[in-house]
Amino acid sequence: MFGFPARGPPEIQDFPEVGVQSALYEAEHESFRAMLRDFLAKEVIPHHDEWEKAGVVDRAVWLRAGEQGLLGMDVPEEYGGGGVKDFRYNAVLSAEVSRAGASGLGFTLQNDVVAPYLIGLTTDEQKRRWLPGLVSGEIITAIAMTEPGAGSDLQGLRTTARRDGEEWVLNGSKTFITNGINADLVIVVARTDPEAGARGFSLLVVERGMPGFERGRNLDKIGLKAQDTAELFFEDVRVPAANLLGTEGHGFFHLMENLPQERLSIAAGAVASARIVLDLTVRYCKERTAFGKPIGSFQNTRFELAEMHTEVSIAETYLEKAILEHNAGRFTVEDAAMAKWWTTELQKRVVDRCLQLHGGYGYMLEYPVAKAFLDSRIQTIYGGTTEIMKEIVGRSLGV
C-alpha cells in the first residue's frame, strides 16, 4: 500500500542551506560559514556517532577549533582572539552546528555564555591567565548555576563560600552542568553573604585540580548524547581571592547582565534547528509516496508544511532583529525572554510535527528528525524555562 522513500536517510552534505540567503550576513560572515562548514565536515561529523556512544566529545576537537579561530571570536586580539564583537558570527556557528547535527559540541557555551564573563568582568591579570587558553581550546569552560534543589530560581541556591584570608572556602554542589566533564575552568555561583539577599552572591572561578573539587556522574540524558553534562561537588575547595570574578556581592547582577546573550544563543540554535528539520521534511514529503503519489501532494500535508514554513520564517525575522538589537546594545532582558521562550517552543512544535509527517521512519534514529526530536526537548528548559521567561515578560508589562 505504502511506497518506501526514494532513497535512505539524507547524507549531511545533502542538507539544505541555513540562513545563507539572509540579508543579515555580509561577505565576511559567509567566508566564516564556509570555513566552519569545512571544519565540521572534516573534524566533527565523522566522529560524532562515536562521541555519542562515549557521552563526551574528544578534547582534541577543541584544540582544532581553536586553531581555526572558532573560539573566542570577540576576545581581544592581544589575547589571541578575533577581536570582533559581532554576534552574527556566533549565529552562523550555531546554525551550522545545527545543520550538521553536532549537538555534542559545547562551543556555543564557551563563546556565547562564558566568554562574556571572562572578557567583561576580569582583571588584566585574569585576562592574561584565562583568555588565551579559552581561544586556543586548551581551556574548556563551564558555568555552574543550577543545583539539585534550585534551577530557574537563582535565589534558592545553597552553595556557599566564606572568606578566609586570601582564599574563599567553597562548599556545595551543582548539577546539569554542560561541559562539566571536560571543563578546566568553571564559573561557580555561590552565596557569599547569607544575609544580603540578591546582593549576597558572588562568582568564583574554580580550576581543574583544585583540592576538594570533584566531578560526579556524566548524566545519562534522553538527548544531546555527546554533550558531557555532569554533577559537580565542592568540599572545602580553597579558591584564591584572585579568582573572584567581577565584584563581590554582585554575582546575581552579573548573571542578569549576561543572561540575555545566553538566551539569544539558545534562540538562534532553536530557529536554525527548526528550519533544517522543516526543510528536510519538505524534501521527504516530495519523495515519500502513499496511495501512489507523494505525500506532499495531499492537502493536509501541504497545510502542515505551509503553517510551519510561515511560523519559522516569522521566527527568523524576529531573530535577525534581535541579533541586530544585541549588536547595537539595545537587547533587553525582556527581549531575550520573549525570543527564548517563543523560538524554543516553536522548535519543539515543528520537530514534533515533522516527525509525524515522517511516519514510522521518523521514529528511526537513522533519520535526522528522530535525533532532532530527542535533542530539542531540553531547549524549553535550560537557560530558563518557558514559564520563567513568560514571568519575566509579564512583569515587564506591570502585571
mmCIF file of C-alpha atoms in Angstrom:
data_model
loop_
_atom_site.group_PDB
_atom_site.id
_atom_site.type_symbol
_atom_site.label_atom_id
_atom_site.label_comp_id
_atom_site.label_asym_id
_atom_site.label_seq_id
_atom_site.Cartn_x
_atom_site.Cartn_y
_atom_site.Cartn_z
ATOM 1 C CA MET A 1 0.000 0.000 0.000
ATOM 2 C CA PHE A 2 2.668 2.488 1.042
ATOM 3 C CA GLY A 3 5.750 3.199 -1.018
ATOM 4 C CA PHE A 4 9.176 3.406 0.535
ATOM 5 C CA PRO A 5 11.320 6.559 0.307
ATOM 6 C CA ALA A 6 13.090 7.026 -2.997
ATOM 7 C CA ARG A 7 16.344 6.791 -1.045
ATOM 8 C CA GLY A 8 17.524 6.329 2.506
ATOM 9 C CA PRO A 9 18.177 8.998 5.093
ATOM 10 C CA PRO A 10 19.881 12.098 3.640
ATOM 11 C CA GLU A 11 23.603 12.478 3.983
ATOM 12 C CA ILE A 12 24.802 15.582 5.798
ATOM 13 C CA GLN A 13 26.285 17.061 2.625
ATOM 14 C CA ASP A 14 22.777 16.999 1.145
ATOM 15 C CA PHE A 15 21.260 19.036 3.956
ATOM 16 C CA PRO A 16 19.648 22.338 2.968
ATOM 17 C CA GLU A 17 21.372 25.652 3.426
ATOM 18 C CA VAL A 18 20.564 27.524 6.649
ATOM 19 C CA GLY A 19 20.314 31.307 6.701
ATOM 20 C CA VAL A 20 22.581 31.810 3.685
ATOM 21 C CA GLN A 21 20.049 33.944 1.832
ATOM 22 C CA SER A 22 19.534 36.269 4.775
ATOM 23 C CA ALA A 23 20.373 39.946 4.295
ATOM 24 C CA LEU A 24 21.698 39.864 7.861
ATOM 25 C CA TYR A 25 25.020 38.399 6.763
ATOM 26 C CA GLU A 26 27.845 40.019 4.798
ATOM 27 C CA ALA A 27 30.684 38.542 2.774
ATOM 28 C CA GLU A 28 32.930 38.010 5.788
ATOM 29 C CA HIS A 29 30.219 36.054 7.585
ATOM 30 C CA GLU A 30 29.747 33.806 4.568
ATOM 31 C CA SER A 31 33.501 33.196 4.400
ATOM 32 C CA PHE A 32 33.365 32.237 8.075
ATOM 33 C CA ARG A 33 30.439 29.933 7.296
ATOM 34 C CA ALA A 34 32.338 28.198 4.504
ATOM 35 C CA MET A 35 35.367 27.638 6.712
ATOM 36 C CA LEU A 36 33.172 26.380 9.558
ATOM 37 C CA ARG A 37 31.293 24.007 7.284
ATOM 38 C CA ASP A 38 34.565 22.526 6.062
ATOM 39 C CA PHE A 39 35.759 22.147 9.660
ATOM 40 C CA LEU A 40 32.580 20.329 10.687
ATOM 41 C CA ALA A 41 32.748 18.008 7.684
ATOM 42 C CA LYS A 42 36.340 17.012 8.429
ATOM 43 C CA GLU A 43 36.688 17.197 12.190
ATOM 44 C CA VAL A 44 33.237 16.633 13.683
ATOM 45 C CA ILE A 45 30.748 14.730 11.530
ATOM 46 C CA PRO A 46 32.918 11.597 11.034
ATOM 47 C CA HIS A 47 33.360 11.273 14.817
ATOM 48 C CA HIS A 48 30.047 12.421 16.271
ATOM 49 C CA ASP A 49 28.443 8.977 16.487
ATOM 50 C CA GLU A 50 31.462 7.742 18.405
ATOM 51 C CA TRP A 51 31.215 10.714 20.775
ATOM 52 C CA GLU A 52 27.537 9.991 21.342
ATOM 53 C CA LYS A 53 28.392 6.458 22.422
ATOM 54 C CA ALA A 54 31.127 7.797 24.723
ATOM 55 C CA GLY A 55 28.925 10.566 26.141
ATOM 56 C CA VAL A 56 31.620 13.175 25.596
ATOM 57 C CA VAL A 57 33.464 14.772 22.694
ATOM 58 C CA ASP A 58 37.192 14.308 22.254
ATOM 59 C CA ARG A 59 39.126 17.227 23.744
ATOM 60 C CA ALA A 60 41.279 17.291 20.619
ATOM 61 C CA VAL A 61 38.405 18.804 18.621
ATOM 62 C CA TRP A 62 38.542 21.847 20.894
ATOM 63 C CA LEU A 63 42.201 22.385 20.012
ATOM 64 C CA ARG A 64 41.449 22.080 16.311
ATOM 65 C CA ALA A 65 38.558 24.535 16.702
ATOM 66 C CA GLY A 66 40.941 26.949 18.370
ATOM 67 C CA GLU A 67 43.394 26.639 15.502
ATOM 68 C CA GLN A 68 40.587 27.557 13.076
ATOM 69 C CA GLY A 69 39.528 30.633 15.048
ATOM 70 C CA LEU A 70 36.156 29.193 16.074
ATOM 71 C CA LEU A 71 36.590 30.027 19.764
ATOM 72 C CA GLY A 72 36.619 33.475 21.334
ATOM 73 C CA MET A 73 35.780 35.417 18.191
ATOM 74 C CA ASP A 74 35.182 38.539 20.289
ATOM 75 C CA VAL A 75 38.146 38.079 22.627
ATOM 76 C CA PRO A 76 40.621 40.980 22.159
ATOM 77 C CA GLU A 77 43.412 40.237 19.698
ATOM 78 C CA GLU A 78 46.085 40.771 22.337
ATOM 79 C CA TYR A 79 44.858 37.573 23.994
ATOM 80 C CA GLY A 80 44.691 35.614 20.731
ATOM 81 C CA GLY A 81 41.024 36.190 19.876
ATOM 82 C CA GLY A 82 39.357 37.542 16.783
ATOM 83 C CA GLY A 83 38.773 40.940 18.338
ATOM 84 C CA VAL A 84 35.396 41.315 16.603
ATOM 85 C CA LYS A 85 32.295 41.832 18.723
ATOM 86 C CA ASP A 86 29.596 40.804 16.271
ATOM 87 C CA PHE A 87 27.014 38.216 17.311
ATOM 88 C CA ARG A 88 26.359 37.374 13.662
ATOM 89 C CA TYR A 89 29.430 35.149 13.755
ATOM 90 C CA ASN A 90 28.001 33.379 16.798
ATOM 91 C CA ALA A 91 24.681 32.911 14.992
ATOM 92 C CA VAL A 92 26.443 31.425 11.952
ATOM 93 C CA LEU A 93 28.273 28.969 14.198
ATOM 94 C CA SER A 94 25.038 27.987 15.932
ATOM 95 C CA ALA A 95 23.199 27.498 12.623
ATOM 96 C CA GLU A 96 25.931 25.400 11.042
ATOM 97 C CA VAL A 97 26.372 23.199 14.109
ATOM 98 C CA SER A 98 22.606 22.589 13.995
ATOM 99 C CA ARG A 99 22.806 21.836 10.280
ATOM 100 C CA ALA A 100 25.474 19.231 10.967
ATOM 101 C CA GLY A 101 23.500 17.687 13.831
ATOM 102 C CA ALA A 102 26.597 18.139 16.007
ATOM 103 C CA SER A 103 24.716 18.588 19.258
ATOM 104 C CA GLY A 104 27.636 17.403 21.374
ATOM 105 C CA LEU A 105 29.831 20.418 20.726
ATOM 106 C CA GLY A 106 29.975 22.873 23.620
ATOM 107 C CA PHE A 107 31.412 25.693 21.523
ATOM 108 C CA THR A 108 28.363 27.933 21.860
ATOM 109 C CA LEU A 109 28.538 27.687 25.634
ATOM 110 C CA GLN A 110 32.195 28.715 25.530
ATOM 111 C CA ASN A 111 31.639 31.570 23.062
ATOM 112 C CA ASP A 112 28.192 32.879 23.888
ATOM 113 C CA VAL A 113 27.819 32.199 27.598
ATOM 114 C CA VAL A 114 31.196 32.029 29.352
ATOM 115 C CA ALA A 115 33.353 34.309 27.186
ATOM 116 C CA PRO A 116 31.367 37.486 28.032
ATOM 117 C CA TYR A 117 32.098 36.930 31.733
ATOM 118 C CA LEU A 118 35.806 36.392 31.107
ATOM 119 C CA ILE A 119 36.022 39.420 28.811
ATOM 120 C CA GLY A 120 33.874 41.877 30.710
ATOM 121 C CA LEU A 121 34.418 41.058 34.386
ATOM 122 C CA THR A 122 38.077 40.058 34.577
ATOM 123 C CA THR A 123 41.110 41.993 35.740
ATOM 124 C CA ASP A 124 44.082 42.334 33.400
ATOM 125 C CA GLU A 125 45.841 39.560 35.321
ATOM 126 C CA GLN A 126 42.842 37.246 34.970
ATOM 127 C CA LYS A 127 42.582 38.011 31.261
ATOM 128 C CA ARG A 128 46.214 37.004 30.770
ATOM 129 C CA ARG A 129 45.633 33.783 32.711
ATOM 130 C CA TRP A 130 42.427 32.596 31.090
ATOM 131 C CA LEU A 131 41.624 34.182 27.742
ATOM 132 C CA PRO A 132 44.465 32.747 25.610
ATOM 133 C CA GLY A 133 43.509 29.211 26.664
ATOM 134 C CA LEU A 134 39.824 29.857 26.008
ATOM 135 C CA VAL A 135 40.695 30.944 22.463
ATOM 136 C CA SER A 136 43.120 28.083 21.750
ATOM 137 C CA GLY A 137 40.799 25.398 23.129
ATOM 138 C CA GLU A 138 43.326 24.424 25.797
ATOM 139 C CA ILE A 139 40.870 25.691 28.412
ATOM 140 C CA ILE A 140 37.326 24.304 28.193
ATOM 141 C CA THR A 141 34.863 26.288 30.253
ATOM 142 C CA ALA A 142 31.550 25.837 32.054
ATOM 143 C CA ILE A 143 29.235 27.874 34.243
ATOM 144 C CA ALA A 144 27.672 26.300 37.323
ATOM 145 C CA MET A 145 24.375 27.807 38.422
ATOM 146 C CA THR A 146 21.814 25.002 38.727
ATOM 147 C CA GLU A 147 21.714 22.922 41.904
ATOM 148 C CA PRO A 148 19.813 19.756 42.831
ATOM 149 C CA GLY A 149 17.240 21.868 44.680
ATOM 150 C CA ALA A 150 17.344 25.090 42.660
ATOM 151 C CA GLY A 151 17.054 25.633 38.927
ATOM 152 C CA SER A 152 15.437 28.733 37.471
ATOM 153 C CA ASP A 153 15.111 30.260 40.965
ATOM 154 C CA LEU A 154 18.658 31.510 41.398
ATOM 155 C CA GLN A 155 17.905 32.990 44.807
ATOM 156 C CA GLY A 156 17.292 29.449 46.071
ATOM 157 C CA LEU A 157 20.950 28.465 45.561
ATOM 158 C CA ARG A 158 22.631 26.869 48.583
ATOM 159 C CA THR A 159 26.280 26.648 47.517
ATOM 160 C CA THR A 160 28.279 28.878 49.867
ATOM 161 C CA ALA A 161 31.699 30.474 50.021
ATOM 162 C CA ARG A 162 33.248 32.169 53.060
ATOM 163 C CA ARG A 163 36.324 34.348 53.048
ATOM 164 C CA ASP A 164 39.346 33.001 54.895
ATOM 165 C CA GLY A 165 42.304 35.307 54.487
ATOM 166 C CA GLU A 166 43.375 35.345 50.845
ATOM 167 C CA GLU A 167 41.058 32.468 49.911
ATOM 168 C CA TRP A 168 37.406 31.596 49.626
ATOM 169 C CA VAL A 169 36.287 28.270 51.090
ATOM 170 C CA LEU A 170 33.646 26.856 48.746
ATOM 171 C CA ASN A 171 31.080 24.190 49.662
ATOM 172 C CA GLY A 172 28.089 22.837 47.775
ATOM 173 C CA SER A 173 27.062 21.002 44.639
ATOM 174 C CA LYS A 174 25.815 21.779 41.140
ATOM 175 C CA THR A 175 24.023 19.662 38.571
ATOM 176 C CA PHE A 176 23.150 19.621 34.859
ATOM 177 C CA ILE A 177 26.434 21.409 34.072
ATOM 178 C CA THR A 178 27.221 21.461 30.343
ATOM 179 C CA ASN A 179 30.902 20.730 29.591
ATOM 180 C CA GLY A 180 31.074 19.502 33.186
ATOM 181 C CA ILE A 181 33.355 16.532 32.494
ATOM 182 C CA ASN A 182 35.759 18.304 30.141
ATOM 183 C CA ALA A 183 35.775 21.689 31.883
ATOM 184 C CA ASP A 184 39.095 23.114 33.044
ATOM 185 C CA LEU A 185 37.552 26.337 34.331
ATOM 186 C CA VAL A 186 34.133 26.619 35.969
ATOM 187 C CA ILE A 187 32.402 29.850 36.929
ATOM 188 C CA VAL A 188 30.561 28.941 40.139
ATOM 189 C CA VAL A 189 27.689 30.966 41.570
ATOM 190 C CA ALA A 190 27.973 30.925 45.347
ATOM 191 C CA ARG A 191 26.275 32.645 48.262
ATOM 192 C CA THR A 192 28.967 34.747 49.969
ATOM 193 C CA ASP A 193 26.687 36.705 52.329
ATOM 194 C CA PRO A 194 23.650 34.738 53.566
ATOM 195 C CA GLU A 195 22.019 37.875 54.988
ATOM 196 C CA ALA A 196 22.259 40.076 51.889
ATOM 197 C CA GLY A 197 19.559 38.573 49.659
ATOM 198 C CA ALA A 198 20.217 39.241 45.962
ATOM 199 C CA ARG A 199 23.389 41.096 46.944
ATOM 200 C CA GLY A 200 24.764 38.051 48.695
ATOM 201 C CA PHE A 201 26.001 36.140 45.629
ATOM 202 C CA SER A 202 29.444 36.189 44.037
ATOM 203 C CA LEU A 203 31.112 34.436 41.106
ATOM 204 C CA LEU A 204 34.188 32.322 41.791
ATOM 205 C CA VAL A 205 36.369 30.684 39.158
ATOM 206 C CA VAL A 206 37.228 27.102 40.085
ATOM 207 C CA GLU A 207 40.018 25.455 38.097
ATOM 208 C CA ARG A 208 40.755 21.814 37.332
ATOM 209 C CA GLY A 209 42.834 20.154 40.033
ATOM 210 C CA MET A 210 41.806 22.335 42.972
ATOM 211 C CA PRO A 211 41.603 20.033 46.042
ATOM 212 C CA GLY A 212 38.009 19.290 47.006
ATOM 213 C CA PHE A 213 36.636 19.887 43.508
ATOM 214 C CA GLU A 214 35.151 16.630 42.248
ATOM 215 C CA ARG A 215 33.065 15.642 39.251
ATOM 216 C CA GLY A 216 30.159 13.274 39.692
ATOM 217 C CA ARG A 217 28.303 11.343 37.021
ATOM 218 C CA ASN A 218 28.267 12.191 33.369
ATOM 219 C CA LEU A 219 24.475 12.344 33.369
ATOM 220 C CA ASP A 220 22.503 9.991 31.110
ATOM 221 C CA LYS A 221 20.134 12.205 29.101
ATOM 222 C CA ILE A 222 17.414 11.415 26.568
ATOM 223 C CA GLY A 223 19.114 13.663 24.011
ATOM 224 C CA LEU A 224 22.346 15.609 23.435
ATOM 225 C CA LYS A 225 24.128 12.314 23.999
ATOM 226 C CA ALA A 226 27.610 13.517 23.032
ATOM 227 C CA GLN A 227 27.424 16.596 25.253
ATOM 228 C CA ASP A 228 29.008 15.966 28.642
ATOM 229 C CA THR A 229 26.571 17.113 31.326
ATOM 230 C CA ALA A 230 27.755 16.496 34.857
ATOM 231 C CA GLU A 231 27.276 16.864 38.572
ATOM 232 C CA LEU A 232 29.961 18.930 40.321
ATOM 233 C CA PHE A 233 30.862 18.790 44.009
ATOM 234 C CA PHE A 234 32.805 21.300 46.099
ATOM 235 C CA GLU A 235 34.044 20.283 49.553
ATOM 236 C CA ASP A 236 36.130 22.922 51.303
ATOM 237 C CA VAL A 237 37.612 23.995 47.984
ATOM 238 C CA ARG A 238 40.070 26.798 48.637
ATOM 239 C CA VAL A 239 39.656 29.257 45.809
ATOM 240 C CA PRO A 240 42.238 32.060 45.690
ATOM 241 C CA ALA A 241 40.817 35.543 46.225
ATOM 242 C CA ALA A 242 42.395 36.351 42.864
ATOM 243 C CA ASN A 243 39.758 34.058 41.299
ATOM 244 C CA LEU A 244 36.827 36.249 42.328
ATOM 245 C CA LEU A 245 35.100 37.235 39.090
ATOM 246 C CA GLY A 246 33.663 40.731 38.969
ATOM 247 C CA THR A 247 32.541 42.434 42.170
ATOM 248 C CA GLU A 248 31.895 40.633 45.442
ATOM 249 C CA GLY A 249 28.178 40.566 46.162
ATOM 250 C CA HIS A 250 27.251 41.424 42.583
ATOM 251 C CA GLY A 251 27.078 37.885 41.219
ATOM 252 C CA PHE A 252 23.306 37.946 40.753
ATOM 253 C CA PHE A 253 23.533 41.204 38.806
ATOM 254 C CA HIS A 254 26.428 39.919 36.681
ATOM 255 C CA LEU A 255 24.230 36.959 35.759
ATOM 256 C CA MET A 256 21.316 39.205 34.834
ATOM 257 C CA GLU A 257 23.601 41.280 32.596
ATOM 258 C CA ASN A 258 24.850 38.228 30.691
ATOM 259 C CA LEU A 259 21.755 36.024 30.530
ATOM 260 C CA PRO A 260 20.241 37.897 27.535
ATOM 261 C CA GLN A 261 23.087 36.780 25.252
ATOM 262 C CA GLU A 262 22.825 33.215 26.548
ATOM 263 C CA ARG A 263 19.117 33.207 25.746
ATOM 264 C CA LEU A 264 19.689 34.768 22.338
ATOM 265 C CA SER A 265 22.194 31.997 21.626
ATOM 266 C CA ILE A 266 19.595 29.360 22.529
ATOM 267 C CA ALA A 267 17.044 31.128 20.302
ATOM 268 C CA ALA A 268 19.477 31.170 17.380
ATOM 269 C CA GLY A 269 20.037 27.437 17.707
ATOM 270 C CA ALA A 270 16.304 26.807 18.027
ATOM 271 C CA VAL A 271 15.416 28.693 14.848
ATOM 272 C CA ALA A 272 18.226 27.071 12.863
ATOM 273 C CA SER A 273 17.184 23.612 14.041
ATOM 274 C CA ALA A 274 13.527 24.231 13.214
ATOM 275 C CA ARG A 275 14.434 25.368 9.714
ATOM 276 C CA ILE A 276 16.768 22.479 8.926
ATOM 277 C CA VAL A 277 14.276 19.864 10.164
ATOM 278 C CA LEU A 278 11.453 21.517 8.228
ATOM 279 C CA ASP A 279 13.482 21.686 5.004
ATOM 280 C CA LEU A 280 14.453 18.037 5.351
ATOM 281 C CA THR A 281 10.787 17.183 5.890
ATOM 282 C CA VAL A 282 9.707 19.087 2.775
ATOM 283 C CA ARG A 283 12.223 17.036 0.806
ATOM 284 C CA TYR A 284 10.980 13.830 2.416
ATOM 285 C CA CYS A 285 7.349 14.659 1.604
ATOM 286 C CA LYS A 286 8.255 15.112 -2.064
ATOM 287 C CA GLU A 287 9.879 11.682 -2.196
ATOM 288 C CA ARG A 288 7.739 9.526 0.114
ATOM 289 C CA THR A 289 4.713 8.035 -1.608
ATOM 290 C CA ALA A 290 1.369 6.820 -0.311
ATOM 291 C CA PHE A 291 -1.596 5.662 -2.383
ATOM 292 C CA GLY A 292 0.540 6.049 -5.466
ATOM 293 C CA LYS A 293 1.583 9.674 -5.089
ATOM 294 C CA PRO A 294 3.950 11.815 -2.968
ATOM 295 C CA ILE A 295 2.553 12.546 0.472
ATOM 296 C CA GLY A 296 3.376 16.205 -0.097
ATOM 297 C CA SER A 297 0.606 16.335 -2.671
ATOM 298 C CA PHE A 298 -2.084 15.757 -0.018
ATOM 299 C CA GLN A 299 -3.766 18.939 1.157
ATOM 300 C CA ASN A 300 -3.295 18.187 4.852
ATOM 301 C CA THR A 301 0.445 17.739 4.347
ATOM 302 C CA ARG A 302 0.688 20.958 2.327
ATOM 303 C CA PHE A 303 -1.195 22.850 5.040
ATOM 304 C CA GLU A 304 1.060 21.435 7.752
ATOM 305 C CA LEU A 305 4.186 22.434 5.825
ATOM 306 C CA ALA A 306 2.736 25.845 4.966
ATOM 307 C CA GLU A 307 1.965 26.600 8.616
ATOM 308 C CA MET A 308 5.407 25.547 9.774
ATOM 309 C CA HIS A 309 7.184 27.430 6.984
ATOM 310 C CA THR A 310 5.259 30.584 7.886
ATOM 311 C CA GLU A 311 5.992 30.297 11.593
ATOM 312 C CA VAL A 312 9.681 29.553 11.100
ATOM 313 C CA SER A 313 10.024 32.434 8.618
ATOM 314 C CA ILE A 314 8.488 34.821 11.154
ATOM 315 C CA ALA A 315 10.838 33.497 13.838
ATOM 316 C CA GLU A 316 13.818 34.026 11.526
ATOM 317 C CA THR A 317 12.764 37.632 11.006
ATOM 318 C CA TYR A 318 12.415 38.236 14.739
ATOM 319 C CA LEU A 319 15.785 36.576 15.361
ATOM 320 C CA GLU A 320 17.513 38.791 12.811
ATOM 321 C CA LYS A 321 16.092 41.875 14.507
ATOM 322 C CA ALA A 322 17.163 40.509 17.898
ATOM 323 C CA ILE A 323 20.736 39.963 16.698
ATOM 324 C CA LEU A 324 20.952 43.493 15.323
ATOM 325 C CA GLU A 325 19.477 44.924 18.528
ATOM 326 C CA HIS A 326 22.004 42.915 20.557
ATOM 327 C CA ASN A 327 24.886 44.151 18.427
ATOM 328 C CA ALA A 328 23.652 47.702 18.990
ATOM 329 C CA GLY A 329 23.455 47.196 22.758
ATOM 330 C CA ARG A 330 19.672 47.558 22.914
ATOM 331 C CA PHE A 331 18.665 43.940 23.509
ATOM 332 C CA THR A 332 16.912 43.758 26.887
ATOM 333 C CA VAL A 333 16.218 41.047 29.433
ATOM 334 C CA GLU A 334 12.579 41.097 28.331
ATOM 335 C CA ASP A 335 13.519 40.875 24.640
ATOM 336 C CA ALA A 336 15.675 37.851 25.403
ATOM 337 C CA ALA A 337 12.929 36.168 27.385
ATOM 338 C CA MET A 338 10.469 36.580 24.502
ATOM 339 C CA ALA A 339 12.979 35.295 21.976
ATOM 340 C CA LYS A 340 13.948 32.323 24.108
ATOM 341 C CA TRP A 341 10.511 31.008 25.004
ATOM 342 C CA TRP A 342 8.882 31.578 21.631
ATOM 343 C CA THR A 343 11.611 30.101 19.444
ATOM 344 C CA THR A 344 12.240 27.052 21.616
ATOM 345 C CA GLU A 345 8.536 26.235 21.888
ATOM 346 C CA LEU A 346 8.347 26.675 18.111
ATOM 347 C CA GLN A 347 11.313 24.346 17.618
ATOM 348 C CA LYS A 348 9.717 21.686 19.802
ATOM 349 C CA ARG A 349 6.402 22.003 17.939
ATOM 350 C CA VAL A 350 7.955 21.954 14.472
ATOM 351 C CA VAL A 351 10.167 18.952 15.168
ATOM 352 C CA ASP A 352 7.222 17.012 16.582
ATOM 353 C CA ARG A 353 5.024 17.770 13.568
ATOM 354 C CA CYS A 354 7.841 16.914 11.176
ATOM 355 C CA LEU A 355 8.366 13.580 12.892
ATOM 356 C CA GLN A 356 4.656 12.857 12.438
ATOM 357 C CA LEU A 357 4.936 13.547 8.714
ATOM 358 C CA HIS A 358 7.804 11.064 8.510
ATOM 359 C CA GLY A 359 5.520 8.359 9.893
ATOM 360 C CA GLY A 360 7.316 5.252 11.132
ATOM 361 C CA TYR A 361 10.594 6.416 9.615
ATOM 362 C CA GLY A 362 10.522 9.442 11.917
ATOM 363 C CA TYR A 363 10.866 7.086 14.872
ATOM 364 C CA MET A 364 14.080 5.601 13.470
ATOM 365 C CA LEU A 365 17.287 7.183 14.786
ATOM 366 C CA GLU A 366 18.937 6.824 11.381
ATOM 367 C CA TYR A 367 16.716 9.718 10.278
ATOM 368 C CA PRO A 368 17.822 13.186 11.452
ATOM 369 C CA VAL A 369 14.293 14.108 12.561
ATOM 370 C CA ALA A 370 14.377 11.430 15.291
ATOM 371 C CA LYS A 371 17.629 12.734 16.753
ATOM 372 C CA ALA A 372 16.320 16.312 16.475
ATOM 373 C CA PHE A 373 13.220 15.247 18.412
ATOM 374 C CA LEU A 374 15.341 13.979 21.300
ATOM 375 C CA ASP A 375 17.847 16.839 21.240
ATOM 376 C CA SER A 376 15.242 19.600 21.085
ATOM 377 C CA ARG A 377 13.268 18.684 24.190
ATOM 378 C CA ILE A 378 15.694 20.390 26.589
ATOM 379 C CA GLN A 379 15.503 23.718 24.775
ATOM 380 C CA THR A 380 12.409 24.931 26.636
ATOM 381 C CA ILE A 381 14.028 24.048 29.978
ATOM 382 C CA TYR A 382 17.657 25.109 30.157
ATOM 383 C CA GLY A 383 18.663 28.748 30.097
ATOM 384 C CA GLY A 384 15.418 29.476 31.940
ATOM 385 C CA THR A 385 12.194 27.541 31.477
ATOM 386 C CA THR A 386 9.373 28.780 29.268
ATOM 387 C CA GLU A 387 7.348 29.501 32.388
ATOM 388 C CA ILE A 388 10.075 31.704 33.869
ATOM 389 C CA MET A 389 10.503 33.508 30.544
ATOM 390 C CA LYS A 390 6.785 34.317 30.475
ATOM 391 C CA GLU A 391 7.012 35.535 34.064
ATOM 392 C CA ILE A 392 9.805 37.938 33.075
ATOM 393 C CA VAL A 393 7.780 39.247 30.151
ATOM 394 C CA GLY A 394 4.650 39.533 32.260
ATOM 395 C CA ARG A 395 6.432 41.530 34.960
ATOM 396 C CA SER A 396 7.777 43.916 32.319
ATOM 397 C CA LEU A 397 4.133 44.697 31.478
ATOM 398 C CA GLY A 398 3.443 45.676 35.050
ATOM 399 C CA VAL A 399 1.159 42.722 35.749
#
